[in-house]
Coordinates of C-alpha atoms in Angstrom, one line a residue:
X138 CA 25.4 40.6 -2.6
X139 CA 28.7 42.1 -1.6
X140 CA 29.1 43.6 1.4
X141 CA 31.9 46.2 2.4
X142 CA 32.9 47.3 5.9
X143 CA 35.3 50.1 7.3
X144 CA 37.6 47.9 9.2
X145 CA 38.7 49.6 12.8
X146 CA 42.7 50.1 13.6
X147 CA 42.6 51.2 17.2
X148 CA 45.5 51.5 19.7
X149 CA 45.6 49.4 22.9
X150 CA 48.1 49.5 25.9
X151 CA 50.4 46.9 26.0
X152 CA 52.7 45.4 28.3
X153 CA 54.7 43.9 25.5
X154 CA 54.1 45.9 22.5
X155 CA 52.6 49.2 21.7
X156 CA 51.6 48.4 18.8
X157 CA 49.0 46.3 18.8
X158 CA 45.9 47.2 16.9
X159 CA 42.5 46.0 17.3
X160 CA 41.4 45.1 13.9
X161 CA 37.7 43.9 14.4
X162 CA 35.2 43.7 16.3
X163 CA 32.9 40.4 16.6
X164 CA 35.5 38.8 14.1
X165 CA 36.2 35.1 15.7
X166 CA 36.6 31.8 14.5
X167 CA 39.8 30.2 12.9
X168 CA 40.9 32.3 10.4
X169 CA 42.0 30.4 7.1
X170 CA 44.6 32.3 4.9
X171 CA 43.5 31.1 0.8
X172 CA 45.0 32.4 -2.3
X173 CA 47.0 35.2 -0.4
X174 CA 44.0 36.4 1.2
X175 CA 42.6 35.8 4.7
X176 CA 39.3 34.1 5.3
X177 CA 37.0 34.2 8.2
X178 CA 33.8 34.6 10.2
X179 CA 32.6 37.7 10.7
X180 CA 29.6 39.0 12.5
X181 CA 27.1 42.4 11.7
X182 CA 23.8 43.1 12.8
X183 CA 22.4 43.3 9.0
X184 CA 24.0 40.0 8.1
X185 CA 24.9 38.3 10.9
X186 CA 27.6 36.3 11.4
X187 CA 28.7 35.2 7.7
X188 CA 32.0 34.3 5.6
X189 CA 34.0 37.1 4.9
X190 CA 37.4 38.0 3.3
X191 CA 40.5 40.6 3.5
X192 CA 43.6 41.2 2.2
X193 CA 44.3 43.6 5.4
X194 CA 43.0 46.3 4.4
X195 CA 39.8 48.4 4.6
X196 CA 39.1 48.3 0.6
X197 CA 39.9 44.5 0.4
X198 CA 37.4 43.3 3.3
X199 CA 34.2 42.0 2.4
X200 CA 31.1 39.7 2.9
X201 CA 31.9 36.6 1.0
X202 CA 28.0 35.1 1.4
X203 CA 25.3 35.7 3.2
X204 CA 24.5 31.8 4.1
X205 CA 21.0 32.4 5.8
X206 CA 19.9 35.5 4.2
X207 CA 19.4 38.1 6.7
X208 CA 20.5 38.7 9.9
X209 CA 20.0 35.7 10.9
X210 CA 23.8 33.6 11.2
X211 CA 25.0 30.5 9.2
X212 CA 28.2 30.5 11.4
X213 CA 30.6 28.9 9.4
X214 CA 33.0 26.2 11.1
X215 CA 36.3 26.7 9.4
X216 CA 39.4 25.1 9.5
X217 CA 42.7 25.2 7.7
X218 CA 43.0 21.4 7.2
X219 CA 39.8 21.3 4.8
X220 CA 41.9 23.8 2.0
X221 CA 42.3 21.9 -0.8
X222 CA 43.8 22.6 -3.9
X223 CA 43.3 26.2 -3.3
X224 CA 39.3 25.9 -2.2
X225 CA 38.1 25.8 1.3
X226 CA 35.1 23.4 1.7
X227 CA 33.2 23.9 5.2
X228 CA 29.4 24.4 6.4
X229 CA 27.5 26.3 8.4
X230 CA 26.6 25.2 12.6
X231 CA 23.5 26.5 11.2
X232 CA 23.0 24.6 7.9
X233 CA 23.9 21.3 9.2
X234 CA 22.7 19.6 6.0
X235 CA 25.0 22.0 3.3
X236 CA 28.3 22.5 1.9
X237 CA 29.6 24.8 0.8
X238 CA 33.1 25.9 -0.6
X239 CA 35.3 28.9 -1.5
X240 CA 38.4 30.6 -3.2
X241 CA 38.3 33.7 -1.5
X242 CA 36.3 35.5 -4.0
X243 CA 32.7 36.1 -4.0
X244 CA 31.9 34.2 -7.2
X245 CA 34.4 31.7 -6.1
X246 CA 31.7 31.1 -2.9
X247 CA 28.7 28.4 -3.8
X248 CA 27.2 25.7 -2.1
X249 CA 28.3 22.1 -3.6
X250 CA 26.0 20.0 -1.6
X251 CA 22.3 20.6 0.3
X252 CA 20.8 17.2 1.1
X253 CA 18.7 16.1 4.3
X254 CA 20.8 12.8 4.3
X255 CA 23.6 14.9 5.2
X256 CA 24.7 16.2 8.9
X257 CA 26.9 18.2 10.3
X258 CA 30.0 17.5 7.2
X259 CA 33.3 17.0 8.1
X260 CA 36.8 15.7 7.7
X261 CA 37.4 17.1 4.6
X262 CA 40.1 15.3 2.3
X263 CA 40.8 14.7 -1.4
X264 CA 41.0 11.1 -2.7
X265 CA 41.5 9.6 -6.3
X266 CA 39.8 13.0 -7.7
X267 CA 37.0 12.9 -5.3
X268 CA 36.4 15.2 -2.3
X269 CA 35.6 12.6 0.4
X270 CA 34.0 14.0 4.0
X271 CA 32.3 12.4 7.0
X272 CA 28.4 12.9 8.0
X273 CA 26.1 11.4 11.1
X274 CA 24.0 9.4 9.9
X275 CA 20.3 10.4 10.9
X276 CA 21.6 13.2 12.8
X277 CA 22.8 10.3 15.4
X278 CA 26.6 11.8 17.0
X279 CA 27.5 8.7 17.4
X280 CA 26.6 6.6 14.0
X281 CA 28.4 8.1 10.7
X282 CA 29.7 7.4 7.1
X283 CA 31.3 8.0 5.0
X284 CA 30.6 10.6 1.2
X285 CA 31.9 11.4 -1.8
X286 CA 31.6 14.7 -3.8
X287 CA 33.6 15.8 -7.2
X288 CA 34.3 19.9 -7.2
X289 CA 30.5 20.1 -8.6
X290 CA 27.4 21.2 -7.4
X291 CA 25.2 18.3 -6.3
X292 CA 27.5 15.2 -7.1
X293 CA 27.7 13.8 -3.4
X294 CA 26.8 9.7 -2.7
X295 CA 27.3 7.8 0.3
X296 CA 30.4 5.3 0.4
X297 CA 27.8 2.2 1.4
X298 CA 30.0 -0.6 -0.1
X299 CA 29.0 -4.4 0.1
X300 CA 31.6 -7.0 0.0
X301 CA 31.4 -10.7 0.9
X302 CA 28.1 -10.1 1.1
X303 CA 29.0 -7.3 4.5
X304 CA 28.1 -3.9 4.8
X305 CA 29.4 -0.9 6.5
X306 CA 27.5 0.6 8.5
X307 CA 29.2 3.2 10.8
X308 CA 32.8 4.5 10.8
X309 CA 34.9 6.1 13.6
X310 CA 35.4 9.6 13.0
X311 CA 38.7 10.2 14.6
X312 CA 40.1 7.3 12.2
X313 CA 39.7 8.4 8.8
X314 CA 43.9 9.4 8.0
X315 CA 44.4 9.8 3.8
X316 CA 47.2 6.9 3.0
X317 CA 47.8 8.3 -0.6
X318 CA 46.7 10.0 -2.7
X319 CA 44.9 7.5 -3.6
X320 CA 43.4 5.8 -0.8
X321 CA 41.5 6.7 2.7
X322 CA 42.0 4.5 5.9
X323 CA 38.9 4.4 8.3
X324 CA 38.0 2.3 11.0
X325 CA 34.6 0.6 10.4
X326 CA 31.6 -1.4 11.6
X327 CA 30.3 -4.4 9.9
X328 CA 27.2 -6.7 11.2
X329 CA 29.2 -9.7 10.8
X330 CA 33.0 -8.9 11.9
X331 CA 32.3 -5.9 14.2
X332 CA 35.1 -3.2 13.8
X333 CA 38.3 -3.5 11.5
X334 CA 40.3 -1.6 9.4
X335 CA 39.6 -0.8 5.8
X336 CA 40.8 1.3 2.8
X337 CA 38.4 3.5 0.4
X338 CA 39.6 5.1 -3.2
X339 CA 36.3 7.2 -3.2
X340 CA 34.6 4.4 -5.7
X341 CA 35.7 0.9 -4.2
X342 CA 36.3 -0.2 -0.3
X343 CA 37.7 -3.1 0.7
X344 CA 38.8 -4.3 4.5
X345 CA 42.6 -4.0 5.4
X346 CA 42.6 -6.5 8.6
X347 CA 40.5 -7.3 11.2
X348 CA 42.8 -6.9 14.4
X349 CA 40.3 -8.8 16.4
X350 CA 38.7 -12.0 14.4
X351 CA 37.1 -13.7 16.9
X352 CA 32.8 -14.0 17.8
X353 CA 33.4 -12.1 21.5
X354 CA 30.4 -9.3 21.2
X355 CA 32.7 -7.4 23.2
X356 CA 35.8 -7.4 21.8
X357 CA 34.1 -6.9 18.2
X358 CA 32.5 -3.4 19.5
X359 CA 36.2 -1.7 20.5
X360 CA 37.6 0.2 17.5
X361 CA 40.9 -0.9 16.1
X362 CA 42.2 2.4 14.6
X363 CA 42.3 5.4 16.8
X364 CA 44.4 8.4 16.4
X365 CA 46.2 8.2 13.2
X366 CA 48.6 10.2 11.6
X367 CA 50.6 9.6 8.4
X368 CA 54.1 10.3 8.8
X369 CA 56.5 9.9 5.6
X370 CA 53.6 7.4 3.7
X371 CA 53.5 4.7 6.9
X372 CA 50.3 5.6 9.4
X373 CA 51.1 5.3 12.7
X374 CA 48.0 5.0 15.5
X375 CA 46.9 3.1 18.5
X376 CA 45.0 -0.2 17.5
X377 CA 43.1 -2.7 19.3
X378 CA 43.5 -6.2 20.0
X379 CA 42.1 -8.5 22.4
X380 CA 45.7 -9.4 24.2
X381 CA 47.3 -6.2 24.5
X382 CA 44.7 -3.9 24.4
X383 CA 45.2 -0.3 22.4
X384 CA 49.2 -0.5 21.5
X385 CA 51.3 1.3 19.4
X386 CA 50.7 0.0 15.4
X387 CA 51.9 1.1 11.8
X388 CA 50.3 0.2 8.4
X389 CA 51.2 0.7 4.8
X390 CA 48.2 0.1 3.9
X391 CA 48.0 -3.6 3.1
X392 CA 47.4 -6.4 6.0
X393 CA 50.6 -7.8 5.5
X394 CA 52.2 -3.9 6.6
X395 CA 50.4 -3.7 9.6
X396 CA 51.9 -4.5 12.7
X397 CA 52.0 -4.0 16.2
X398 CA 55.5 -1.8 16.8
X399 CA 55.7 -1.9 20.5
X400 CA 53.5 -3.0 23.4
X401 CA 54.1 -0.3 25.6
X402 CA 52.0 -1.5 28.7
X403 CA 52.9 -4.9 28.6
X404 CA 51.6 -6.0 31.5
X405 CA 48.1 -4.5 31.8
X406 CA 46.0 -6.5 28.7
X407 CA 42.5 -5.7 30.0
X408 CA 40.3 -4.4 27.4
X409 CA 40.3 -0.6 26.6
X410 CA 43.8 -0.4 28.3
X411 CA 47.0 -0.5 27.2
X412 CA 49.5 2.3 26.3
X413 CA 47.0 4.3 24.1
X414 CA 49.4 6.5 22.4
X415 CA 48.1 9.3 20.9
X416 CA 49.3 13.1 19.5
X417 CA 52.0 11.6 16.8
X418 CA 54.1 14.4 16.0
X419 CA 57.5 13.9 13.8
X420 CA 60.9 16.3 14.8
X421 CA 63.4 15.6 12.6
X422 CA 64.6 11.5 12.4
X423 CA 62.0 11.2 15.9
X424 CA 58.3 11.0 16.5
X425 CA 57.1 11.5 19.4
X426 CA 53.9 10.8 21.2
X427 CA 51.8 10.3 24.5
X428 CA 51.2 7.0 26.0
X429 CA 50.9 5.5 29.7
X430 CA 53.0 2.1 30.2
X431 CA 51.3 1.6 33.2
X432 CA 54.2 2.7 35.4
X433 CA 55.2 6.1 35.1
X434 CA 51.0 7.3 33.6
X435 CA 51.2 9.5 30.6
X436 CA 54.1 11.0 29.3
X437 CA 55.8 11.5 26.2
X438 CA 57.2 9.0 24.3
X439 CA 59.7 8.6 21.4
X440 CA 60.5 6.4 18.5
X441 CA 62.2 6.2 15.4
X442 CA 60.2 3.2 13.8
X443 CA 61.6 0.1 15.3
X444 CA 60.6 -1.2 19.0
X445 CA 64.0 -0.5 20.2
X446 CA 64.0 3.1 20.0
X447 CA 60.3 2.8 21.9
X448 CA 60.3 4.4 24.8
X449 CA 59.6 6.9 27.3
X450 CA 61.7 10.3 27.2
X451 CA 61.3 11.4 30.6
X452 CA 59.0 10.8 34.0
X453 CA 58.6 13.8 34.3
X454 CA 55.8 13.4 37.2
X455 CA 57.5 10.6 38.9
X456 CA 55.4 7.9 39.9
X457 CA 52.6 6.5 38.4
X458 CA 50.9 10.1 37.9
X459 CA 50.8 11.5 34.6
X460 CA 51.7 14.4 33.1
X461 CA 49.2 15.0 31.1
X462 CA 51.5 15.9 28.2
X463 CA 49.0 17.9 25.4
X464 CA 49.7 19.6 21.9
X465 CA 53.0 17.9 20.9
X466 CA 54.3 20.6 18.0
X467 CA 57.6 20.9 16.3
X468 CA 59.3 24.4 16.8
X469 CA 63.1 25.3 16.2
X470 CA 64.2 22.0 16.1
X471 CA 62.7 20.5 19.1
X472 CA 59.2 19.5 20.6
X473 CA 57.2 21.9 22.5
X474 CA 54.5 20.4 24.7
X475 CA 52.1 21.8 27.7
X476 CA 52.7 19.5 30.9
X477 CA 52.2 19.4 34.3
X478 CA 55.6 18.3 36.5
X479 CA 52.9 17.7 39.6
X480 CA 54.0 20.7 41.4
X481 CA 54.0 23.5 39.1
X482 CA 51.1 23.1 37.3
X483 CA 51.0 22.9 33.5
X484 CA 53.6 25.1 31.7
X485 CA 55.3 24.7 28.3
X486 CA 57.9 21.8 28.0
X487 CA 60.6 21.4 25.4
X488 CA 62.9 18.1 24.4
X489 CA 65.1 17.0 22.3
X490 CA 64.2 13.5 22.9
X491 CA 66.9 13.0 25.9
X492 CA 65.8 13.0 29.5
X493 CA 68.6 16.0 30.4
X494 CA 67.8 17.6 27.3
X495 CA 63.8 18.0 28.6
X496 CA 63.2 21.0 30.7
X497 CA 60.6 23.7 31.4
X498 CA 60.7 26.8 29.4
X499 CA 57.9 29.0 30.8
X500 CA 58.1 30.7 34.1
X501 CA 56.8 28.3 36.5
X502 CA 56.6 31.1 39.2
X503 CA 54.4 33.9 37.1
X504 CA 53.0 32.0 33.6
X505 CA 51.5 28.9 33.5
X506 CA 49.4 27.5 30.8
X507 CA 45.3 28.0 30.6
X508 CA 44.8 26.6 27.6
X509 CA 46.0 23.5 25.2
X510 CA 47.2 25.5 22.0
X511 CA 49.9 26.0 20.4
X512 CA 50.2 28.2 17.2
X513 CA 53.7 28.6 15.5
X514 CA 54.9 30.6 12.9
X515 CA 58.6 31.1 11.1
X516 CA 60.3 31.8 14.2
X517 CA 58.2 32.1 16.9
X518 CA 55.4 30.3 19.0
X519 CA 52.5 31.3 20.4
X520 CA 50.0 29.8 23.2
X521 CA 47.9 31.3 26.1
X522 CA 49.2 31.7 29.7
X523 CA 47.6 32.9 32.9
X524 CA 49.4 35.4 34.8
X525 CA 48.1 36.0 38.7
X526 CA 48.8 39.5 37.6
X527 CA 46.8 40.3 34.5
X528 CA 45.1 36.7 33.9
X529 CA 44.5 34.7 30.6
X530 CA 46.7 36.9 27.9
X531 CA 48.6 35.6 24.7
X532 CA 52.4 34.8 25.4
X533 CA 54.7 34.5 22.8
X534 CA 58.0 33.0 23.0
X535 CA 61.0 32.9 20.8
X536 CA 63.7 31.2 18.9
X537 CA 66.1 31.7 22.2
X538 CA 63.0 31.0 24.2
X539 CA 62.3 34.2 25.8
X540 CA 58.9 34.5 27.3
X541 CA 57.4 37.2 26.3
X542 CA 53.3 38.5 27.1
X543 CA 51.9 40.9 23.8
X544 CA 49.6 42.8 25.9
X545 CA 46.7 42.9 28.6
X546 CA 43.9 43.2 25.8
X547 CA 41.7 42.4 28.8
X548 CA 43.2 44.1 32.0
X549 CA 42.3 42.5 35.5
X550 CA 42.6 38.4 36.5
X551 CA 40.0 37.4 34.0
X552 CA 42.7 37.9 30.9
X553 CA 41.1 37.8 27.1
X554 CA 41.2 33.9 26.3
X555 CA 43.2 34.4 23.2
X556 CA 43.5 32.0 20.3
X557 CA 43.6 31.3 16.5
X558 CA 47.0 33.2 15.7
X559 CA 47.6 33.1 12.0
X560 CA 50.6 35.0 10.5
X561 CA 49.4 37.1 7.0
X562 CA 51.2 39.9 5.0
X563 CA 53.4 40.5 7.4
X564 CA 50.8 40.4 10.3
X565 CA 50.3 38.6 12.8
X566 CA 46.5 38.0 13.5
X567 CA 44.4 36.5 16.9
X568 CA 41.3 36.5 18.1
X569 CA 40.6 37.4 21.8
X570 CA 38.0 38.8 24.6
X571 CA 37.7 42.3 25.5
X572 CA 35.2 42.5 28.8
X573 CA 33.8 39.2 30.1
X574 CA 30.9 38.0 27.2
X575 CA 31.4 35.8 24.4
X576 CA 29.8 38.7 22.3
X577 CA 32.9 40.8 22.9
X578 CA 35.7 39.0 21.5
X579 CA 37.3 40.6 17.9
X580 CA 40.5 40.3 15.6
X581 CA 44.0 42.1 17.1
X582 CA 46.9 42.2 15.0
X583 CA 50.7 43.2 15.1
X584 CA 52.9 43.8 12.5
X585 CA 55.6 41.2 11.9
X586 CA 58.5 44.2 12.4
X587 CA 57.5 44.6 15.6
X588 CA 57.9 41.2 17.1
X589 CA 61.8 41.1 17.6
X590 CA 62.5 41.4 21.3
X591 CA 65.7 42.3 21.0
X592 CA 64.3 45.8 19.2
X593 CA 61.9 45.8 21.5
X594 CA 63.9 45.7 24.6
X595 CA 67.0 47.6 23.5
X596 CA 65.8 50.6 25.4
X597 CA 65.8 48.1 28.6
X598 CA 68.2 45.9 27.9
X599 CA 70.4 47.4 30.4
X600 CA 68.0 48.3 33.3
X601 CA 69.0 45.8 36.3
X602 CA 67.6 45.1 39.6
X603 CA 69.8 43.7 42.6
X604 CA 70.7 43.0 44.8
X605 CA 68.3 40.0 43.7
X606 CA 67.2 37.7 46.3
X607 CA 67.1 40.9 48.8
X608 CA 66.1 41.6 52.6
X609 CA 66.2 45.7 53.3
X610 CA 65.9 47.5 50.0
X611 CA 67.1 46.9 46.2
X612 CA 68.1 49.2 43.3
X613 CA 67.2 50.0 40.1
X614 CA 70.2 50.6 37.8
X615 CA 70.3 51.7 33.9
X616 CA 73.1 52.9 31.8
X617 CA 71.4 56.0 30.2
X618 CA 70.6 57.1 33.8
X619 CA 66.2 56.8 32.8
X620 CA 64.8 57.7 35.9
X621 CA 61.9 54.7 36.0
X622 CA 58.1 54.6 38.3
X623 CA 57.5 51.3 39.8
X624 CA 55.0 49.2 41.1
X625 CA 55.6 46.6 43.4
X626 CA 52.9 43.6 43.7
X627 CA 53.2 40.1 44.7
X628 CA 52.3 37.0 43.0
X629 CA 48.8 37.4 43.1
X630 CA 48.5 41.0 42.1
X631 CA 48.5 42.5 44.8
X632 CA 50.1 46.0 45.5
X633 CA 52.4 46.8 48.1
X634 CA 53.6 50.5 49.0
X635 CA 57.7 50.9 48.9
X636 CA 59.4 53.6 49.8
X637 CA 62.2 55.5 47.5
X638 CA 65.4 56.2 49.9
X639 CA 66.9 57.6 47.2
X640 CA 67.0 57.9 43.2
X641 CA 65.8 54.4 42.4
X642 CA 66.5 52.4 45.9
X643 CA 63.5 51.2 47.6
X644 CA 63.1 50.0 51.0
X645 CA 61.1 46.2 51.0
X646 CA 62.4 45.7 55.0
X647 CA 58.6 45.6 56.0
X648 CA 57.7 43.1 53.3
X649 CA 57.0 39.3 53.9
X650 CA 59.5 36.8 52.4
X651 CA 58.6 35.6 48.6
X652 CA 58.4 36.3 45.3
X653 CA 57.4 39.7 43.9
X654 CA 57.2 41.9 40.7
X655 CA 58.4 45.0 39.5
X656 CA 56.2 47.1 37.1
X657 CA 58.4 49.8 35.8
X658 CA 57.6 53.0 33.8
X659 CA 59.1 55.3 32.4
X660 CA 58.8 59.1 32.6
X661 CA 56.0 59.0 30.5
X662 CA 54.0 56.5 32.6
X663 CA 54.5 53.8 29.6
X664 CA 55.3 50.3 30.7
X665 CA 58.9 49.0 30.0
X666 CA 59.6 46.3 31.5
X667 CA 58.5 43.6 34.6
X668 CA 61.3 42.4 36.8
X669 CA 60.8 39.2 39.0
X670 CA 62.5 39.7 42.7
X671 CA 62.9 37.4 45.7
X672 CA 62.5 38.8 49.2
X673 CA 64.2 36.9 51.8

């Protein structure tokens, strides 16, 4: 059955843009675009909350499938790393033992698999013309295997192979990283050799190396591949061994290719330590990543293949406290991370892999970071911050990194918990809260056109504040002569009364010393701008 809705384009205030719409309501989830249409999970009282589609535009939105017929909800978990070759495979939270898969048209939307052998599907990757995917095993989180599936209805086996007379009988889920197009590495479990490292082509699976090879229970139940990424055809990933501990390793795929690249935390060998590097992420010639040598705790690190160019960027919490360095992403040319210097709390980081040349690009005085994300597109970068001011908003910055906040969706300290920005048709598309229930989040968009601060702050671009630090009074200068409102608050919101001497002078003479914010307005009570002033 297809199911059309009359999609809702309201208004909002914004601090940052005007613009904004609110697109849906009850519309969350990631959002996938497929075939130049967007895909996502949206939620009605006749239906529930099903698979739906849109090309943006009231005619082109509809129910893709309803799942669980009804109003009861199937829920689908989507994510844009499971489109393959122009079809989206996912499942329901709600029909754990199903999958199902889509082109973005209704009779493009069927269910390839439903088997109670199945659970919870996942890891969704192609492989020598199979669709391969991850499922627990009984329903047990912490036992899984690995399936197989062609692009037809009801063709899925289990990857059970025996060899050497050994079977595999549990996988790590957080190791499975395609080598080729050809072949799968996993980390797996065997009865006889405990955990190693193998390689699957859908049909055949033979081990790789066993990292650890001796009969120590122990040692055999640590898992050797952990974290993986393929960069350029080599896999690089933190693997286990009984001297060093998890350390930075590469494969090609063969055991002859594998090898340990750098022991980062030489000097601490005790089992389930080492440098653990995690988050590969390539910039240009470099790749970076997060490991603790023991010294400085977790940072980011660098290389550029060889052990020599191993090493740690910057302390940037000296001593041996960590960072806590999270969501590593390329963007203009550098790496953009969230980190924590130790006094500032978390903010956004950039490098370009020197120690100088890594510095703090959000405001550590108003802005910090209240959630791990990051979501780029062309030209800019996206993430949530938390203002004292108006809480947990979306924050965008730019090629010239300019900070700027889209709007208060949800005005007071709470903020809207924004997420899942997707650019589409010249859109650009989030989720995030309005009010303080899970129920109440929906879709906001803003077009493309609207997103260039420069546009958008040529009417201010010229409106100063100073004298800036200040003790009796400061002034409010423009060249077109805009007579502007203000409010004055403080850090944490809260307002304080200033008095006008004259056309744009206040007096702050009574105020304690610190940092404070100007809200201005224009004539017609819109906001145009916030200006950051010290009172000494």
């Amino acid at each position: 059955m297809m199911k059309k809705i009359l999609l809702i384009f309201s208004f909002i205030s914004s601090i940052g843009y005007a613009q904004l719409e609110e697109f849906l309501p009850r519309a969350y989830g990631e959002p996938i675009i497929l075939n130049n249409k967007m895909v996502f999970s949206y939620f009605t009282p006749e239906f529930g909350s099903e698979l739906w589609v849109t090309d943006g535009t009231a005619s082109g939105t509809q129910m893709l499938a309803d799942i669980i017929t009804g109003p009861n909800s199937s829920n689908p978990i989507l994510s844009k790393t499971y489109v393959i070759d122009d079809v989206l495979y996912f499942r329901g939270a709600n029909t754990p033992n199903s999958v199902w898969r889509t082109d973005g048209t209704p009779q493009g939307t069927f269910q390839l698999v439903n088997n109670n052998q199945i659970f919870d599907a996942t890891g969704f990757v192609k492989c020598n013309g199979f669709i391969l995917f991850a499922s627990k095993i009984g329903g047990n989180d912490t036992l899984w295997r690995l399936w197989r599936m062609t692009t037809f209805p009801n063709s899925e086996l289990p990857i059970i192979n025996t060899f050497d007379g050994k079977v595999i009988n549990n996988i790590t889920l957080n190791s499975v990283v395609k080598l080729n197009e050809s072949t799968v590495m996993f980390g797996a479990n065997t009865n006889q050799d405990g955990w190693a490292i193998f390689g699957t082509t859908g049909a055949t699976t033979e081990m790789i190396i066993d990292l650890y090879q001796g009969n120590n229970s122990t040692y055999n139940n640590y898992r050797q591949i952990n974290s993986p990424r393929n960069i350029d055809g080599k896999i690089y990933f933190s693997g286990f061994q009984e001297a060093t501990g998890f350390e930075l390793w590469t494969s090609l795929g063969s055991a002859s290719s594998t090898n340990l690249l750098k022991d980062i935390n030489p000097n601490n060998t005790i089992v389930n330590a080492g440098g653990s590097p995690s988050a590969f992420t390539k910039v240009g010639n470099t790749i970076y990543f997060t490991a603790n040598d023991g010294i400085n705790g977790r940072e980011v690190w660098k290389t550029e293949g060889t052990a020599a160019s191993t090493q740690m960027v910057k302390d940037v919490t000296p001593g041996n406290a960590s960072s806590l360095p999270q969501s590593l992403i390329e963007f203009n040319g550098f790496l953009y991370f969230s980190q924590s210097d130790g006094t500032n709390g978390t903010h956004v980081w950039k490098t370009d892999g020197t120690e100088l040349g890594t510095v703090m690009v959000s405001d550590a005085l108003t802005t910090s970071i209240s959630s791990a994300f990051f979501d780029k597109t062309s030209d800019k970068l996206f993430f949530a911050g938390f203002s004292p001011i108006y809480g947990n908003e979306l924050f965008m910055i730019d090629e010239n990194d300019q900070l700027t906040m889209i709007a208060d969706i949800n005005p007071g300290i709470n903020g809207s918990d924004p997420g899942r920005v997707i650019e589409y048709n010249g859109y650009i598309y989030f989720i995030a809260k309005f009010g303080n229930n899970v129920n109440t989040y929906r879709t906001y968009r803003i077009a493309t056109s609207n997103l260039n601060v420069e546009s958008q702050n040529q009417s201010i671009a010229n409106i100063k504040i100073y004298p800036n630090p200040a003790s009796d009074y400061f002034e409010i200068t423009s060249t077109d002569d805009q007579t502007v409102e203000i409010e004055f608050v403080d850090i944490m919101g809260k307002k304080h009364p200033v008095n006008e001497l004259s056309k744009n002078k206040f007096d702050i003479s009574h105020l304690s010393n610190g940092i404070y914010i100007v809200k201005l307005k224009n004539y017609n009570n819109q906001q145009i701008s916030n200006l950051k002033i010290v009172k000494k």
